[in-house]
XYZ file of N, CA and C in Angstrom:
348
model
N 39.865 2.834 3.604
C 38.978 3.731 4.307
C 37.723 2.972 4.744
N 37.230 3.292 5.905
C 36.070 2.673 6.515
C 34.796 3.161 5.827
N 33.922 2.254 5.413
C 32.690 2.616 4.700
C 31.464 2.214 5.510
N 30.514 3.144 5.629
C 29.271 2.875 6.346
C 28.458 1.800 5.643
N 28.476 1.796 4.318
C 27.655 0.829 3.591
C 28.128 -0.601 3.814
N 29.350 -0.775 4.300
C 29.848 -2.109 4.619
C 29.427 -2.551 6.015
N 29.072 -1.605 6.862
C 28.734 -1.896 8.255
C 27.234 -2.073 8.455
N 26.458 -1.229 7.800
C 25.014 -1.215 8.024
C 24.282 -2.241 7.175
N 23.100 -2.578 7.625
C 22.213 -3.483 6.909
C 21.950 -2.947 5.503
N 22.063 -3.796 4.504
C 21.888 -3.369 3.104
C 20.512 -2.748 2.862
N 19.492 -3.279 3.512
C 18.140 -2.741 3.371
C 18.076 -1.301 3.882
N 18.749 -1.038 4.996
C 18.782 0.312 5.545
C 19.459 1.268 4.574
N 20.580 0.868 4.038
C 21.318 1.718 3.098
C 20.484 1.989 1.853
N 19.837 0.961 1.330
C 19.038 1.114 0.111
C 17.851 2.051 0.307
N 17.253 2.024 1.493
C 16.060 2.831 1.748
C 16.355 4.152 2.447
N 17.611 4.409 2.718
C 17.988 5.582 3.503
C 17.507 6.889 2.873
N 17.812 7.105 1.627
C 17.449 8.358 0.964
C 15.943 8.556 0.942
N 15.199 7.500 0.678
C 13.739 7.604 0.642
C 13.170 7.886 2.035
N 13.833 7.380 3.057
C 13.353 7.543 4.425
C 13.634 8.929 4.992
N 14.498 9.694 4.352
C 14.816 11.028 4.864
C 13.592 11.930 4.922
N 12.605 11.641 4.110
C 11.387 12.447 4.099
C 10.392 12.037 5.176
N 10.655 10.956 5.890
C 9.803 10.542 7.009
C 10.696 10.224 8.206
N 11.125 11.269 8.927
C 12.123 11.107 9.986
C 11.743 10.148 11.109
N 10.471 10.079 11.481
C 10.075 9.177 12.561
C 10.336 7.734 12.173
N 9.944 7.388 10.975
C 10.172 6.032 10.466
C 11.672 5.742 10.380
N 12.432 6.716 9.935
C 13.879 6.558 9.807
C 14.526 6.342 11.167
N 14.117 7.118 12.177
C 14.682 6.981 13.520
C 14.508 5.573 14.061
N 13.293 5.051 13.952
C 13.012 3.711 14.465
C 13.806 2.652 13.711
N 13.803 2.747 12.403
C 14.509 1.788 11.556
C 16.013 1.839 11.822
N 16.533 3.045 11.963
C 17.960 3.226 12.209
C 18.355 2.647 13.564
N 17.581 2.965 14.589
C 17.890 2.461 15.931
C 17.894 0.941 15.964
N 16.908 0.328 15.339
C 16.853 -1.131 15.296
C 18.043 -1.707 14.535
N 18.409 -1.075 13.448
C 19.539 -1.555 12.646
C 20.849 -1.446 13.413
N 21.008 -0.385 14.190
C 22.247 -0.211 14.950
C 22.425 -1.287 16.015
N 21.319 -1.808 16.507
C 21.407 -2.876 17.509
C 22.002 -4.149 16.917
N 21.971 -4.271 15.595
C 22.535 -5.445 14.920
C 23.993 -5.262 14.512
N 24.532 -4.068 14.724
C 25.927 -3.782 14.381
C 26.781 -4.062 15.613
N 27.938 -4.662 15.410
C 28.795 -4.980 16.554
C 29.296 -3.703 17.227
N 29.561 -3.813 18.503
C 30.060 -2.679 19.286
C 31.384 -2.169 18.721
N 32.230 -3.082 18.284
C 33.532 -2.708 17.718
C 33.347 -1.890 16.443
N 32.420 -2.305 15.581
C 32.172 -1.555 14.347
C 31.631 -0.159 14.649
N 30.742 -0.061 15.626
C 30.220 1.254 16.003
C 31.321 2.128 16.594
N 32.185 1.534 17.394
C 33.311 2.288 17.944
C 34.193 2.822 16.826
N 34.394 2.019 15.784
C 35.187 2.462 14.635
C 34.514 3.619 13.905
N 33.198 3.544 13.755
C 32.447 4.620 13.102
C 32.614 5.923 13.883
N 32.415 5.842 15.181
C 32.508 7.036 16.025
C 33.931 7.593 16.017
N 34.916 6.710 16.118
C 36.318 7.153 16.090
C 36.645 7.836 14.766
N 36.169 7.262 13.674
C 36.419 7.863 12.359
C 35.743 9.227 12.261
N 34.530 9.319 12.756
C 33.813 10.598 12.728
C 34.603 11.671 13.469
N 35.045 11.364 14.684
C 35.742 12.358 15.492
C 37.174 12.617 15.032
N 37.673 11.825 14.098
C 39.009 12.088 13.552
C 38.970 13.142 12.439
N 37.774 13.506 11.997
C 37.633 14.536 10.964
C 37.944 15.913 11.564
N 38.510 16.790 10.753
C 38.885 18.113 11.249
C 37.678 18.950 11.681
N 36.515 18.697 11.119
C 35.324 19.478 11.443
C 34.312 18.700 12.288
N 34.785 17.677 12.972
C 33.888 16.802 13.737
C 33.130 17.542 14.832
N 33.800 18.420 15.550
C 33.122 19.119 16.643
C 32.021 20.039 16.112
N 32.271 20.695 15.009
C 31.245 21.553 14.410
C 30.050 20.712 13.964
N 30.331 19.558 13.386
C 29.248 18.668 12.959
C 28.479 18.139 14.168
N 29.195 17.776 15.222
C 28.544 17.263 16.433
C 27.630 18.325 17.035
N 28.090 19.554 17.051
C 27.260 20.650 17.573
C 26.050 20.883 16.668
N 26.244 20.755 15.354
C 25.128 20.908 14.413
C 24.086 19.812 14.620
N 24.532 18.658 15.091
C 23.620 17.557 15.407
C 22.985 17.730 16.782
N 23.293 18.855 17.426
C 22.771 19.193 18.750
C 23.217 18.203 19.819
N 24.463 17.777 19.730
C 25.035 16.907 20.751
C 25.696 17.776 21.816
N 25.365 17.512 23.065
C 25.952 18.271 24.168
C 27.402 17.849 24.375
N 28.137 18.652 25.132
C 29.525 18.305 25.446
C 29.587 16.962 26.173
N 28.615 16.736 27.052
C 28.547 15.474 27.794
C 28.309 14.294 26.847
N 27.407 14.474 25.895
C 27.118 13.416 24.917
C 28.344 13.130 24.059
N 29.040 14.185 23.650
C 30.247 14.019 22.838
C 31.304 13.247 23.608
N 31.500 13.600 24.865
C 32.476 12.897 25.702
C 32.105 11.427 25.850
N 30.831 11.163 26.073
C 30.348 9.788 26.211
C 30.590 8.997 24.927
N 30.298 9.606 23.789
C 30.514 8.938 22.499
C 31.996 8.661 22.262
N 32.828 9.611 22.624
C 34.267 9.459 22.372
C 34.881 8.333 23.202
N 34.266 8.000 24.333
C 34.776 6.872 25.122
C 34.486 5.554 24.419
N 33.448 5.554 23.569
C 33.109 4.365 22.799
C 32.414 3.272 23.588
N 31.920 3.606 24.760
C 31.251 2.608 25.594
C 29.736 2.777 25.532
N 29.047 1.650 25.558
C 27.573 1.640 25.606
C 26.936 2.465 24.489
N 27.435 2.319 23.284
C 26.948 3.122 22.162
C 25.520 2.785 21.748
N 25.008 1.649 22.191
C 23.639 1.265 21.835
C 22.714 1.248 23.050
N 23.102 1.967 24.093
C 22.313 1.981 25.317
C 21.662 3.342 25.539
N 20.391 3.347 25.863
C 19.678 4.564 26.260
C 19.816 5.721 25.295
N 20.065 6.909 25.866
C 20.172 8.104 25.033
C 21.423 8.082 24.158
N 22.415 7.310 24.558
C 23.626 7.218 23.736
C 23.300 6.598 22.383
N 22.321 5.704 22.321
C 21.898 5.128 21.044
C 21.376 6.226 20.113
N 20.636 7.167 20.663
C 20.131 8.284 19.860
C 21.281 9.109 19.301
N 22.279 9.380 20.128
C 23.443 10.158 19.691
C 24.258 9.388 18.651
N 24.434 8.102 18.896
C 25.156 7.248 17.945
C 24.426 7.244 16.609
N 23.113 7.138 16.675
C 22.288 7.111 15.468
C 22.452 8.387 14.646
N 22.512 9.525 15.313
C 22.693 10.798 14.609
C 24.007 10.812 13.836
N 25.068 10.360 14.482
C 26.384 10.370 13.831
C 26.424 9.378 12.680
N 25.902 8.187 12.903
C 25.898 7.172 11.844
C 25.072 7.656 10.652
N 23.927 8.267 10.921
C 23.084 8.781 9.834
C 23.807 9.867 9.045
N 24.489 10.763 9.745
C 25.231 11.813 9.046
C 26.354 11.219 8.203
N 27.091 10.277 8.768
C 28.183 9.637 8.023
C 27.661 8.934 6.773
N 26.551 8.232 6.914
C 25.968 7.542 5.763
C 25.477 8.548 4.721
N 24.816 9.595 5.177
C 24.310 10.619 4.255
C 25.448 11.255 3.467
N 26.555 11.523 4.132
C 27.710 12.103 3.440
C 28.318 11.102 2.464
N 28.384 9.859 2.884
C 29.004 8.824 2.050
C 28.240 8.579 0.752
N 26.916 8.577 0.835
C 26.125 8.288 -0.368
C 25.592 9.561 -1.024
N 26.062 10.709 -0.546
C 25.668 12.006 -1.091
C 24.150 12.186 -1.059
N 23.546 11.809 0.062
C 22.090 11.866 0.199
C 21.554 13.290 0.215
N 22.367 14.240 0.655
C 21.873 15.617 0.739
C 21.549 16.196 -0.632
N 22.220 15.730 -1.646
C 21.936 16.231 -2.994
C 20.646 15.634 -3.554
N 20.132 14.598 -2.898
C 18.937 13.917 -3.377
C 17.675 14.305 -2.617
N 17.812 15.144 -1.600
C 16.679 15.532 -0.775
C 16.168 16.884 -1.240
N 14.847 16.971 -1.405
C 14.236 18.236 -1.797
C 14.078 19.113 -0.575
N 14.539 20.342 -0.692
C 14.372 21.306 0.388
C 13.326 22.303 -0.075
N 12.268 22.425 0.717
C 11.192 23.329 0.306
C 11.688 24.771 0.336
N 11.023 25.616 -0.426
C 11.430 27.015 -0.516
C 11.398 27.705 0.832
N 10.458 27.355 1.670
C 10.366 27.988 2.978
C 11.595 27.672 3.829
N 12.163 26.491 3.680
C 13.340 26.093 4.447
C 14.606 26.771 3.959
N 14.650 27.140 2.712
C 15.848 27.740 2.131
C 16.228 29.018 2.868
N 15.244 29.779 3.321
C 15.521 31.018 4.049
C 16.314 30.768 5.324
N 16.129 29.619 5.935
C 16.810 29.313 7.179
C 18.218 28.783 6.965
N 18.536 28.397 5.761
C 19.849 27.838 5.468
C 20.885 28.903 5.137
N 20.459 30.136 4.983
C 21.379 31.212 4.593
C 22.271 31.588 5.732
């Protein structure tokens, strides 16, 4: 099975959970790290993501448009322009699921009402 921790920079993986509380910093760090990942590895990540039975629901939850999803599924230019942002969202979700980061993030009481 394909593992995100084998593809991404070790520093990014180690600091990922801590960075979830500062999204701006995480976005910049993630985008820069993705530029160091080969196009083939990113294509594999995206292909694996979309092979999941609930991939479309997850993509919609990430606020990816139908056009963005189609662009990602072609696997071309994954680190270019707005596609880098979309790629970053999917890679971040895959990594978060892989390392069970959601169980380590504190959700404030005010946010809990919106999760119901």
